[in-house]
Short mmCIF file of C-alpha atoms in Angstrom, two decimals:
data_model
loop_
_atom_site.label_atom_id
_atom_site.label_comp_id
_atom_site.label_asym_id
_atom_site.label_seq_id
_atom_site.Cartn_x
_atom_site.Cartn_y
_atom_site.Cartn_z
CA UNK A 286 -17.33 -11.84 -7.17
CA UNK A 287 -15.63 -14.68 -9.00
CA UNK A 288 -11.90 -14.61 -9.51
CA UNK A 289 -9.33 -16.53 -11.51
CA UNK A 290 -5.63 -17.21 -10.97
CA UNK A 291 -3.65 -16.26 -14.07
CA UNK A 292 0.12 -16.29 -13.96
CA UNK A 293 -0.12 -16.87 -10.18
CA UNK A 294 -2.00 -13.58 -9.84
CA UNK A 295 -5.63 -12.99 -8.86
CA UNK A 296 -7.93 -11.48 -11.48
CA UNK A 297 -11.49 -10.52 -10.54
CA UNK A 298 -14.22 -11.33 -13.07
CA UNK A 299 -15.90 -7.96 -13.76
CA UNK A 300 -18.16 -9.17 -16.60
CA UNK A 301 -21.37 -8.70 -14.62
CA UNK A 302 -20.19 -5.30 -13.38
CA UNK A 303 -19.68 -4.08 -16.94
CA UNK A 304 -23.17 -5.24 -17.88
CA UNK A 305 -24.87 -3.51 -14.96
CA UNK A 306 -26.28 -0.04 -15.63
CA UNK A 307 -25.56 1.29 -12.15
CA UNK A 308 -22.07 -0.19 -12.05
CA UNK A 309 -21.21 1.24 -15.47
CA UNK A 310 -21.83 4.66 -13.97
CA UNK A 311 -20.11 4.05 -10.66
CA UNK A 312 -17.02 1.95 -11.43
CA UNK A 313 -15.22 4.47 -13.72
CA UNK A 314 -15.60 7.15 -11.05
CA UNK A 315 -14.14 4.91 -8.39
CA UNK A 316 -11.34 3.64 -10.60
CA UNK A 317 -10.39 7.20 -11.52
CA UNK A 318 -9.40 7.62 -7.88
CA UNK A 319 -7.77 4.21 -7.38
CA UNK A 320 -6.13 3.51 -10.76
CA UNK A 321 -6.74 6.23 -13.30
CA UNK A 322 -5.37 4.33 -16.30
CA UNK A 323 -7.95 1.57 -15.80
CA UNK A 324 -10.77 4.02 -16.59
CA UNK A 325 -9.83 4.18 -20.28
CA UNK A 326 -9.52 0.40 -20.40
CA UNK A 327 -12.92 -0.22 -18.79
CA UNK A 328 -14.66 2.39 -20.96
CA UNK A 329 -13.10 0.72 -24.01
CA UNK A 330 -14.68 -2.57 -22.91
CA UNK A 331 -18.04 -0.91 -22.20
CA UNK A 332 -18.15 0.13 -25.85
CA UNK A 333 -17.59 -3.47 -26.93
CA UNK A 334 -20.93 -5.12 -27.93
CA UNK A 335 -19.86 -8.28 -26.09
CA UNK A 336 -20.17 -6.33 -22.85
CA UNK A 337 -23.40 -4.54 -23.69
CA UNK A 338 -25.64 -3.55 -20.82
CA UNK A 339 -27.79 -6.51 -19.78
CA UNK A 340 -31.57 -6.06 -19.55
CA UNK A 341 -32.85 -5.66 -16.01
CA UNK A 342 -34.33 -8.95 -14.84
CA UNK A 343 -35.73 -10.20 -11.59
CA UNK A 344 -33.35 -10.75 -8.72
CA UNK A 345 -32.10 -14.28 -8.35
CA UNK A 346 -31.92 -15.11 -12.07
CA UNK A 347 -28.64 -13.33 -12.65
CA UNK A 348 -25.65 -12.83 -10.33
CA UNK A 349 -25.76 -9.33 -8.91
CA UNK A 350 -22.96 -6.97 -9.79
CA UNK A 351 -23.36 -5.28 -6.44
CA UNK A 352 -21.94 -6.22 -3.10
CA UNK A 353 -24.76 -6.51 -0.61
CA UNK A 354 -24.13 -4.76 2.68
CA UNK A 355 -25.70 -7.80 4.31
CA UNK A 356 -22.76 -9.82 2.99
CA UNK A 357 -20.50 -7.63 5.10
CA UNK A 358 -22.05 -7.78 8.59
CA UNK A 359 -19.34 -5.60 10.03
CA UNK A 360 -20.59 -2.72 7.90
CA UNK A 361 -22.64 -2.21 11.03
CA UNK A 362 -19.72 0.04 12.00
CA UNK A 363 -21.29 2.73 9.80
CA UNK A 364 -23.44 3.98 12.70
CA UNK A 365 -20.15 4.73 14.49
CA UNK A 366 -19.21 7.28 11.83
CA UNK A 367 -21.41 10.16 13.09
CA UNK A 368 -20.25 9.43 16.65
CA UNK A 369 -16.64 9.52 15.48
CA UNK A 370 -17.25 12.90 13.86
CA UNK A 371 -18.85 14.34 16.99
CA UNK A 372 -16.64 12.71 19.64
CA UNK A 373 -13.27 11.90 18.04
CA UNK A 374 -11.56 11.22 21.37
CA UNK A 375 -14.08 8.49 22.19
CA UNK A 376 -13.69 7.06 18.69
CA UNK A 377 -9.92 6.93 19.10
CA UNK A 378 -10.32 5.11 22.40
CA UNK A 379 -12.71 2.66 20.72
CA UNK A 380 -10.12 2.10 17.95
CA UNK A 381 -7.43 1.39 20.55
CA UNK A 382 -9.63 -1.16 22.31
CA UNK A 383 -10.60 -2.77 18.98
CA UNK A 384 -6.93 -3.09 18.07
CA UNK A 385 -6.10 -4.70 21.43
CA UNK A 386 -8.97 -7.14 21.02
CA UNK A 387 -7.86 -8.00 17.50
CA UNK A 388 -4.31 -8.67 18.64
CA UNK A 389 -5.59 -11.06 21.30
CA UNK A 390 -7.29 -13.15 18.62
CA UNK A 391 -3.90 -13.67 16.97
CA UNK A 392 -2.56 -15.76 19.85
CA UNK A 393 -2.66 -19.56 19.52
CA UNK A 394 -2.01 -21.32 22.85
CA UNK A 395 0.92 -23.73 22.71
CA UNK A 396 1.62 -26.55 22.30
CA UNK A 397 -0.22 -27.00 19.01
CA UNK A 398 0.10 -29.51 16.17
CA UNK A 399 0.02 -28.78 12.46
CA UNK A 400 -3.69 -29.56 12.07
CA UNK A 401 -4.59 -27.17 14.87
CA UNK A 402 -2.39 -24.48 13.35
CA UNK A 403 -4.23 -24.82 10.03
CA UNK A 404 -7.56 -24.55 11.87
CA UNK A 405 -6.26 -21.38 13.55
CA UNK A 406 -5.18 -19.86 10.22
CA UNK A 407 -8.53 -20.69 8.62
CA UNK A 408 -10.45 -19.15 11.52
CA UNK A 409 -8.36 -15.97 11.54
CA UNK A 410 -8.59 -15.41 7.79
CA UNK A 411 -12.21 -16.52 7.50
CA UNK A 412 -13.87 -15.06 10.60
CA UNK A 413 -11.66 -12.71 12.62
CA UNK A 414 -9.83 -10.64 10.05
CA UNK A 415 -12.60 -8.59 8.42
CA UNK A 416 -14.42 -7.65 11.66
CA UNK A 417 -11.11 -6.70 13.29
CA UNK A 418 -10.21 -4.37 10.44
CA UNK A 419 -13.65 -2.83 9.95
CA UNK A 420 -13.79 -1.60 13.54
CA UNK A 421 -10.71 0.53 12.87
CA UNK A 422 -12.30 2.48 10.02
CA UNK A 423 -14.60 5.04 11.70
CA UNK A 424 -11.93 7.51 12.99
CA UNK A 425 -10.09 8.00 9.66
CA UNK A 426 -13.42 7.96 7.80
CA UNK A 427 -14.62 10.72 10.10
CA UNK A 428 -11.49 12.73 9.32
CA UNK A 429 -12.10 12.57 5.59
CA UNK A 430 -15.80 13.31 6.12
CA UNK A 431 -14.86 16.51 7.96
CA UNK A 432 -12.46 17.35 5.13
CA UNK A 433 -15.34 16.98 2.67
CA UNK A 434 -17.56 19.24 4.78
CA UNK A 435 -14.81 21.86 4.94
CA UNK A 436 -14.34 21.61 1.17
CA UNK A 437 -18.09 22.20 0.66
CA UNK A 438 -18.15 25.15 3.07
CA UNK A 439 -15.13 26.76 1.44
CA UNK A 440 -16.34 26.36 -2.13
CA UNK A 441 -14.44 28.74 -4.39
CA UNK A 442 -12.50 30.07 -1.41
CA UNK A 443 -10.22 27.01 -1.64
CA UNK A 444 -7.71 27.19 -4.46
CA UNK A 445 -6.34 24.08 -6.19
CA UNK A 446 -3.90 22.34 -3.87
CA UNK A 447 -5.08 24.09 -0.69
CA UNK A 448 -6.80 21.08 0.85
CA UNK A 449 -4.01 18.79 -0.34
CA UNK A 450 -1.61 20.89 1.73
CA UNK A 451 -3.80 20.42 4.82
CA UNK A 452 -3.08 16.69 4.70
CA UNK A 453 0.69 17.04 4.78
CA UNK A 454 2.62 15.96 7.85
CA UNK A 455 -0.36 14.15 9.39
CA UNK A 456 0.02 12.80 12.93
CA UNK A 457 -0.89 9.22 13.79
CA UNK A 458 0.06 7.68 10.43
CA UNK A 459 1.78 4.38 11.28
CA UNK A 460 3.55 4.23 7.91
CA UNK A 461 4.99 7.73 8.29
CA UNK A 462 5.94 6.93 11.88
CA UNK A 463 7.72 3.81 10.66
CA UNK A 464 9.73 5.72 8.08
CA UNK A 465 10.71 8.44 10.55
CA UNK A 466 11.69 5.82 13.12
CA UNK A 467 13.96 4.23 10.53
CA UNK A 468 15.49 7.66 9.89
CA UNK A 469 16.08 8.08 13.64
CA UNK A 470 17.81 4.69 13.61
CA UNK A 471 20.07 6.00 10.84
CA UNK A 472 20.97 9.09 12.88
CA UNK A 473 21.76 6.86 15.88
CA UNK A 474 24.15 4.87 13.67
CA UNK A 475 25.70 8.05 12.25
CA UNK A 476 26.28 9.46 15.73
CA UNK A 477 28.15 6.34 16.85
CA UNK A 478 31.65 6.36 15.26
CA UNK A 479 32.08 2.57 15.32
CA UNK A 480 28.66 1.96 13.75
CA UNK A 481 29.17 4.69 11.15
CA UNK A 482 32.51 3.19 10.08
CA UNK A 483 30.93 -0.25 9.78
CA UNK A 484 28.12 1.03 7.52
CA UNK A 485 30.59 2.99 5.40
CA UNK A 486 32.92 0.03 4.83
CA UNK A 487 30.59 -2.98 4.57
CA UNK A 488 28.09 -3.93 1.88
CA UNK A 489 24.38 -4.29 2.77
CA UNK A 490 24.56 -8.12 2.49
CA UNK A 491 27.52 -8.15 4.91
CA UNK A 492 25.66 -5.83 7.27
CA UNK A 493 22.64 -8.12 7.13
CA UNK A 494 24.73 -11.19 7.91
CA UNK A 495 26.42 -9.43 10.82
CA UNK A 496 23.10 -8.22 12.21
CA UNK A 497 21.63 -11.72 12.09
CA UNK A 498 24.78 -13.02 13.78
CA UNK A 499 24.46 -10.30 16.43
CA UNK A 500 27.95 -8.94 15.72
CA UNK A 501 27.26 -5.37 14.57
CA UNK A 502 28.52 -2.58 16.83
CA UNK A 503 26.26 -2.28 19.86
CA UNK A 504 24.55 0.98 18.88
CA UNK A 505 23.64 -0.30 15.41
CA UNK A 506 22.65 -3.76 16.64
CA UNK A 507 20.35 -2.42 19.35
CA UNK A 508 18.87 0.34 17.19
CA UNK A 509 17.97 -2.00 14.34
CA UNK A 510 16.59 -4.59 16.77
CA UNK A 511 14.36 -1.93 18.38
CA UNK A 512 13.03 -0.91 14.96
CA UNK A 513 12.32 -4.50 13.95
CA UNK A 514 10.65 -5.25 17.27
CA UNK A 515 7.92 -2.81 16.26
CA UNK A 516 7.94 -3.02 12.48
CA UNK A 517 9.54 -6.37 11.70
CA UNK A 518 6.19 -7.84 10.64
CA UNK A 519 6.23 -5.64 7.52
CA UNK A 520 7.79 -6.35 4.13
CA UNK A 521 7.81 -5.30 0.50
CA UNK A 522 4.84 -6.97 -1.27
CA UNK A 523 3.67 -7.79 2.24
CA UNK A 524 0.20 -9.06 1.32
CA UNK A 525 1.94 -12.13 -0.11
CA UNK A 526 2.21 -14.63 2.75
CA UNK A 527 5.15 -16.28 1.03
CA UNK A 528 7.34 -13.16 1.32
CA UNK A 529 9.71 -13.13 4.33
CA UNK A 530 9.04 -10.39 6.84
CA UNK A 531 11.74 -7.84 7.70
CA UNK A 532 12.30 -9.57 11.03
CA UNK A 533 13.26 -12.71 9.08
CA UNK A 534 15.26 -10.97 6.36
CA UNK A 535 16.21 -7.37 7.27
CA UNK A 536 18.31 -6.89 4.12
CA UNK A 537 15.98 -4.23 2.69
CA UNK A 538 16.06 -2.25 5.93
CA UNK A 539 19.87 -2.42 6.17
CA UNK A 540 20.11 -1.22 2.56
CA UNK A 541 17.77 1.72 3.21
CA UNK A 542 19.77 2.68 6.28
CA UNK A 543 22.92 2.72 4.15
CA UNK A 544 21.09 5.02 1.69
CA UNK A 545 20.04 7.36 4.50
CA UNK A 546 23.62 7.64 5.74
CA UNK A 547 24.63 9.07 2.35
CA UNK A 548 22.33 12.05 2.87
CA UNK A 549 24.60 15.01 3.66
CA UNK A 550 22.28 18.04 3.51
CA UNK A 551 20.77 18.61 7.00
CA UNK A 552 17.96 20.69 5.51
CA UNK A 553 16.76 17.65 3.56
CA UNK A 554 16.68 15.38 6.60
CA UNK A 555 13.31 13.57 6.58
CA UNK A 556 12.37 14.57 10.10
CA UNK A 557 12.93 18.23 9.28
CA UNK A 558 11.00 17.93 6.03
CA UNK A 559 8.13 16.27 7.87
CA UNK A 560 8.13 19.02 10.51
CA UNK A 561 8.06 21.66 7.76
CA UNK A 562 5.19 19.83 6.06
CA UNK A 563 3.22 19.78 9.32
CA UNK A 564 3.90 23.48 9.91
CA UNK A 565 2.82 24.30 6.34
CA UNK A 566 -0.39 22.32 6.87
CA UNK A 567 -1.21 24.11 10.11
CA UNK A 568 -0.59 27.46 8.46
CA UNK A 569 -2.90 26.48 5.60
CA UNK A 570 -5.62 25.49 8.10
CA UNK A 571 -5.37 28.94 9.68
CA UNK A 572 -5.42 30.64 6.27
CA UNK A 573 -8.45 28.73 5.01
CA UNK A 574 -10.30 29.30 8.28
CA UNK A 575 -9.65 33.03 7.94
CA UNK A 576 -10.99 33.05 4.38
CA UNK A 577 -14.14 31.29 5.53
CA UNK A 578 -14.53 33.60 8.52
CA UNK A 579 -14.64 36.56 6.13
CA UNK A 580 -17.96 35.12 4.91
CA UNK A 581 -19.33 34.54 8.39
CA UNK A 582 -18.09 33.63 11.87
CA UNK A 583 -20.03 30.36 11.97
CA UNK A 584 -18.64 29.29 8.59
CA UNK A 585 -15.15 30.14 9.79
CA UNK A 586 -15.54 28.13 13.00
CA UNK A 587 -16.95 25.13 11.15
CA UNK A 588 -14.14 25.16 8.58
CA UNK A 589 -11.51 25.47 11.30
CA UNK A 590 -13.08 22.62 13.28
CA UNK A 591 -13.44 20.40 10.19
CA UNK A 592 -9.84 20.89 9.09
CA UNK A 593 -8.49 20.30 12.59
CA UNK A 594 -10.51 17.09 12.89
CA UNK A 595 -9.26 15.99 9.46
CA UNK A 596 -5.67 16.47 10.57
CA UNK A 597 -6.30 14.70 13.86
CA UNK A 598 -7.71 11.46 12.44
CA UNK A 599 -7.13 11.21 8.67
CA UNK A 600 -3.65 9.79 9.21
CA UNK A 601 -5.18 6.76 10.89
CA UNK A 602 -6.22 5.48 7.46
CA UNK A 603 -3.03 3.35 7.53
CA UNK A 604 -4.03 1.60 10.78
CA UNK A 605 -6.25 -1.12 9.22
CA UNK A 606 -3.47 -2.11 6.78
CA UNK A 607 -0.97 -2.15 9.64
CA UNK A 608 -3.26 -4.52 11.56
CA UNK A 609 -3.81 -6.64 8.44
CA UNK A 610 -0.08 -7.18 8.00
CA UNK A 611 0.35 -7.88 11.70
CA UNK A 612 -2.23 -10.63 11.22
CA UNK A 613 -0.52 -11.90 8.07
CA UNK A 614 2.81 -12.09 9.89
CA UNK A 615 1.30 -14.38 12.53
CA UNK A 616 -0.46 -16.45 9.88
CA UNK A 617 2.87 -16.79 8.07
CA UNK A 618 4.58 -17.89 11.28
CA UNK A 619 1.97 -20.56 11.92
CA UNK A 620 2.16 -21.82 8.33
CA UNK A 621 5.96 -21.92 8.54
CA UNK A 622 5.66 -24.23 11.54
CA UNK A 623 3.30 -26.44 9.52
CA UNK A 624 5.88 -26.41 6.73
CA UNK A 625 8.57 -27.62 9.12
CA UNK A 626 6.42 -30.60 10.08
CA UNK A 627 5.61 -31.42 6.45
CA UNK A 628 9.25 -31.12 5.36
CA UNK A 629 10.37 -33.34 8.24
CA UNK A 630 7.88 -35.96 7.07
CA UNK A 631 9.10 -35.73 3.45
CA UNK A 632 5.77 -34.43 2.09
CA UNK A 633 7.47 -31.24 0.79
CA UNK A 634 11.15 -30.55 0.20
CA UNK A 635 11.66 -27.36 2.21
CA UNK A 636 9.59 -25.80 5.02
CA UNK A 637 8.74 -22.70 2.96
CA UNK A 638 7.30 -24.93 0.23
CA UNK A 639 4.13 -24.75 2.32
CA UNK A 640 3.47 -21.29 0.86
CA UNK A 641 2.94 -22.89 -2.54
CA UNK A 642 0.00 -24.89 -1.16
CA UNK A 643 -3.50 -23.84 -0.23
CA UNK A 644 -4.95 -24.82 3.14
CA UNK A 645 -6.76 -27.88 1.83
CA UNK A 646 -3.63 -29.14 0.09
CA UNK A 647 -1.68 -28.68 3.31
CA UNK A 648 -4.27 -30.84 5.09
CA UNK A 649 -3.96 -33.48 2.38
CA UNK A 650 -0.19 -33.44 2.87
CA UNK A 651 -0.67 -33.94 6.61
CA UNK A 652 -2.65 -37.06 5.76
CA UNK A 653 0.30 -38.45 3.81
CA UNK A 654 0.25 -37.02 0.27
CA UNK A 655 3.63 -36.29 -1.36
CA UNK A 656 3.38 -32.80 -2.89
CA UNK A 657 7.03 -32.21 -3.74
CA UNK A 658 6.53 -32.48 -7.49
CA UNK A 659 3.55 -30.09 -7.49
CA UNK A 660 5.50 -27.54 -5.45
CA UNK A 661 8.54 -27.79 -7.74
CA UNK A 662 6.38 -27.02 -10.77
CA UNK A 663 4.80 -24.02 -9.01
CA UNK A 664 8.19 -22.70 -7.89
CA UNK A 665 9.38 -22.82 -11.51
CA UNK A 666 6.33 -20.87 -12.70
CA UNK A 667 6.75 -18.39 -9.86
CA UNK A 668 10.37 -17.77 -10.82
CA UNK A 669 9.33 -17.02 -14.40
CA UNK A 670 6.47 -14.73 -13.37
CA UNK A 671 8.65 -12.69 -11.03
CA UNK A 672 10.66 -11.56 -14.06
CA UNK A 673 7.59 -10.34 -15.98
CA UNK A 674 7.99 -6.62 -16.67
CA UNK A 675 4.41 -5.86 -17.68
CA UNK A 676 1.38 -7.11 -15.74
CA UNK A 677 -1.90 -6.67 -17.67
CA UNK A 678 -4.51 -4.59 -15.90
CA UNK A 679 -7.41 -6.29 -17.67
CA UNK A 680 -7.49 -9.63 -19.50
CA UNK A 681 -10.17 -11.16 -21.67
CA UNK A 682 -10.89 -14.86 -21.33
CA UNK A 683 -9.00 -15.48 -24.60
CA UNK A 684 -5.83 -13.93 -23.09
CA UNK A 685 -6.11 -10.52 -24.77
CA UNK A 686 -4.30 -7.74 -22.88
CA UNK A 687 -6.96 -5.05 -23.19
CA UNK A 688 -4.67 -2.17 -22.28
CA UNK A 689 -2.18 -3.18 -24.99
CA UNK A 690 -5.00 -3.56 -27.51
CA UNK A 691 -6.31 -0.10 -26.61
CA UNK A 692 -2.85 1.45 -26.91
CA UNK A 693 -2.43 -0.03 -30.39
CA UNK A 694 -5.67 1.62 -31.53
CA UNK A 695 -5.17 4.99 -29.82
CA UNK A 696 -3.35 7.68 -31.79
CA UNK A 697 -0.66 9.69 -29.98
CA UNK A 698 -1.93 12.55 -27.82
CA UNK A 699 -1.46 15.55 -30.10
CA UNK A 700 -1.99 17.99 -27.21
CA UNK A 701 1.27 16.97 -25.52
CA UNK A 702 4.71 18.31 -26.48
CA UNK A 703 7.04 15.66 -27.96
CA UNK A 704 8.73 13.53 -25.33
CA UNK A 705 6.03 14.10 -22.72
CA UNK A 706 4.18 11.30 -20.94
CA UNK A 707 0.76 11.80 -19.41
CA UNK A 708 -0.50 10.26 -16.20
CA UNK A 709 -2.76 11.33 -13.35
CA UNK A 710 -1.86 14.20 -11.02
CA UNK A 711 -1.07 12.80 -7.57
CA UNK A 712 0.99 15.35 -5.64
CA UNK A 713 1.63 18.93 -6.76
CA UNK A 714 5.08 20.33 -7.41
CA UNK A 715 7.63 20.35 -10.21
CA UNK A 716 11.03 18.67 -10.01
CA UNK A 717 13.73 18.06 -12.60
CA UNK A 718 16.27 15.38 -11.86
CA UNK A 719 17.80 12.04 -12.74
CA UNK A 720 15.45 9.07 -12.91
CA UNK A 721 16.03 5.84 -11.05
CA UNK A 722 13.91 2.97 -12.38
CA UNK A 723 13.30 0.46 -9.60
CA UNK A 724 11.31 -2.71 -10.20
CA UNK A 725 12.04 -4.21 -6.78
CA UNK A 726 13.12 -2.07 -3.82
CA UNK A 727 15.06 -4.96 -2.26
CA UNK A 728 18.69 -3.91 -2.56
CA UNK A 729 17.81 -0.79 -4.58
CA UNK A 730 20.09 2.23 -4.54
CA UNK A 731 18.25 5.57 -4.60
CA UNK A 732 20.53 8.57 -4.30
CA UNK A 733 19.10 11.60 -2.46
CA UNK A 734 17.08 13.74 -4.87
CA UNK A 735 16.70 11.12 -7.60
CA UNK A 736 13.25 10.60 -9.12
CA UNK A 737 11.81 7.20 -8.26
CA UNK A 738 10.18 5.47 -11.25
CA UNK A 739 8.33 2.28 -10.28
CA UNK A 740 5.50 0.03 -11.47
CA UNK A 741 3.62 0.51 -8.18
CA UNK A 742 4.37 0.85 -4.48
CA UNK A 743 3.14 -0.35 -1.11
CA UNK A 744 4.13 0.59 2.48
CA UNK A 745 7.28 -1.52 2.14
CA UNK A 746 8.54 0.95 -0.48
CA UNK A 747 7.94 4.07 1.59
CA UNK A 748 11.36 4.18 3.32
CA UNK A 749 12.70 5.06 -0.14
CA UNK A 750 10.27 8.00 -0.39
CA UNK A 751 12.18 9.98 2.22
CA UNK A 752 15.14 10.50 -0.12
CA UNK A 753 13.24 10.71 -3.43
CA UNK A 754 13.02 14.03 -5.25
CA UNK A 755 9.78 12.99 -6.97
CA UNK A 756 7.84 9.87 -7.97
CA UNK A 757 6.47 8.36 -11.18
CA UNK A 758 4.34 5.19 -11.10
CA UNK A 759 2.68 3.09 -13.77
CA UNK A 760 -0.23 2.13 -11.53
CA UNK A 761 -2.45 4.13 -9.21
CA UNK A 762 -4.73 7.11 -8.90
CA UNK A 763 -5.16 10.05 -6.51
CA UNK A 764 -6.15 7.81 -3.58
CA UNK A 765 -3.70 4.96 -4.21
CA UNK A 766 -1.19 4.38 -1.47
CA UNK A 767 1.86 5.86 -3.17
CA UNK A 768 -0.03 9.00 -4.20
CA UNK A 769 -1.40 9.64 -0.71
CA UNK A 770 1.96 9.15 1.01
CA UNK A 771 3.71 11.33 -1.58
CA UNK A 772 1.25 14.15 -0.84
CA UNK A 773 1.76 13.79 2.89
CA UNK A 774 5.53 14.02 2.42
CA UNK A 775 5.23 16.88 -0.06
CA UNK A 776 6.91 14.89 -2.89
CA UNK A 777 5.74 15.72 -6.44
CA UNK A 778 4.18 12.63 -7.98
CA UNK A 779 2.47 11.45 -11.18
CA UNK A 780 0.75 8.07 -11.24
CA UNK A 781 -0.91 5.94 -13.91
CA UNK A 782 1.82 6.62 -16.50
CA UNK A 783 1.60 3.83 -19.11
CA UNK A 784 4.82 1.82 -19.49
CA UNK A 785 6.81 4.38 -17.48
CA UNK A 786 9.43 1.82 -16.41
CA UNK A 787 10.03 0.94 -20.08
CA UNK A 788 9.98 4.43 -21.59
CA UNK A 789 12.20 5.94 -18.89
CA UNK A 790 15.72 4.68 -18.22
CA UNK A 791 17.83 5.06 -15.12
CA UNK A 792 19.97 8.17 -15.51
CA UNK A 793 17.53 9.99 -17.81
CA UNK A 794 16.89 13.60 -16.83
CA UNK A 795 13.15 14.06 -16.52
CA UNK A 796 10.77 16.74 -15.26
CA UNK A 797 7.84 15.67 -13.11
CA UNK A 798 4.88 18.06 -12.91
CA UNK A 799 2.66 16.63 -10.20
CA UNK A 800 -0.11 19.20 -10.70
CA UNK A 801 -0.41 18.72 -14.47
CA UNK A 802 0.15 14.96 -14.30
CA UNK A 803 2.94 15.00 -16.89
CA UNK A 804 6.49 13.67 -17.16
CA UNK A 805 8.81 15.38 -19.64
CA UNK A 806 11.74 13.36 -20.95
CA UNK A 807 14.96 15.37 -21.24
CA UNK A 808 16.07 18.48 -19.41
#
């Protein structure tokens, strides 16, 4: 697929997709799961004569709207899927070995010059990354395949929300493990009087400075260091190589720890809530298996086996992303070293200016080009774009924001009560509480029980989930990251709510109905 950079963001050209008969049938179904709001936008474009279905012509005369499996050689992992379903233990061992092999590829022998570091980055991103990630997919794919089989076997025996409950409190989810480890770090700080006093008296920026200086009380210093040793490669907006990792700037983590220490109700402690979620899931597995067994012993055994396998491996769906960000952290480190060399030579002003260059530009700078003016212009544009409140989902080549154009032509939903916003159901449950609109989690204050309202989320946001009463997001669908994690934690959530961060203000009392996919403004 072609892509364009608009406002320093990547936009994929979907023109050929919209003109393909098969894609016109498939894409809305997929987008309904990933970003429900985009379905209306794409269907609006499909009705536009400018995107009419193209006549079928011979291959080679028109770019295909499909991705050929041959273009992804590592899709050869698909034969591993049946094996992973039959022998999950062997598949888990294969995943472990694949992860170890992938980590070995991320080591560049020293000493190395800037040119060699750029070669290393290009090789990792161009050749090693995709194969390394694809080999980690079979176990979680097998878990969801077993869940689908169990769903089919249960049929009408499964009530709405039953299978969602099975996926709560999943073991082996590296993102959940990260959040719970951060909570354990908070309890370690709370249990140490000197550390607790320090966190109560100091501001998060002061705590960050003291941690980086190594002058926090011993319990806090060692606990935070242990957390960052394992998870310091992560960050908010972590797919952006220009964003500092938590190991470089732990301010977000120190702020979240301060939030955790304000939680006073032991029953709402994240580890207890996670344990209750896991117990609820196991009870639901037993209940569904019993329902199936009433229609036949074999059906009951198959449902029980399928649901157990789903719980055993579905949580591993976060492992490829974890490995991706581990790779990105090393790529960032290598590029930072290149930036130091370029800054020392006067080709750029600051070492981190290197993240405003592409690899070829960095090579040109190594050969003597002065790129300080180009970087300064890009930094200015970046600063402006970071303050943009609304990011268009779909743009036409003339700059039209299709979602805004659609909203202007769509009459209000007469089926909704006044003051009610509609989105996509993401995680069942109903909660009424005060909203907290957060555009950037860095330095955000989320009081226990408040409803998090955000444009979108990634794993770097999830430490905030542990204290949220519910979630509302402008982006996403049932399988988007925030929706999946909310379900696993048992937090009511609605996603794909248009302009939620504009129509809801911090302090508003709202009611989130995660099953209906609605958000009611006012108590």
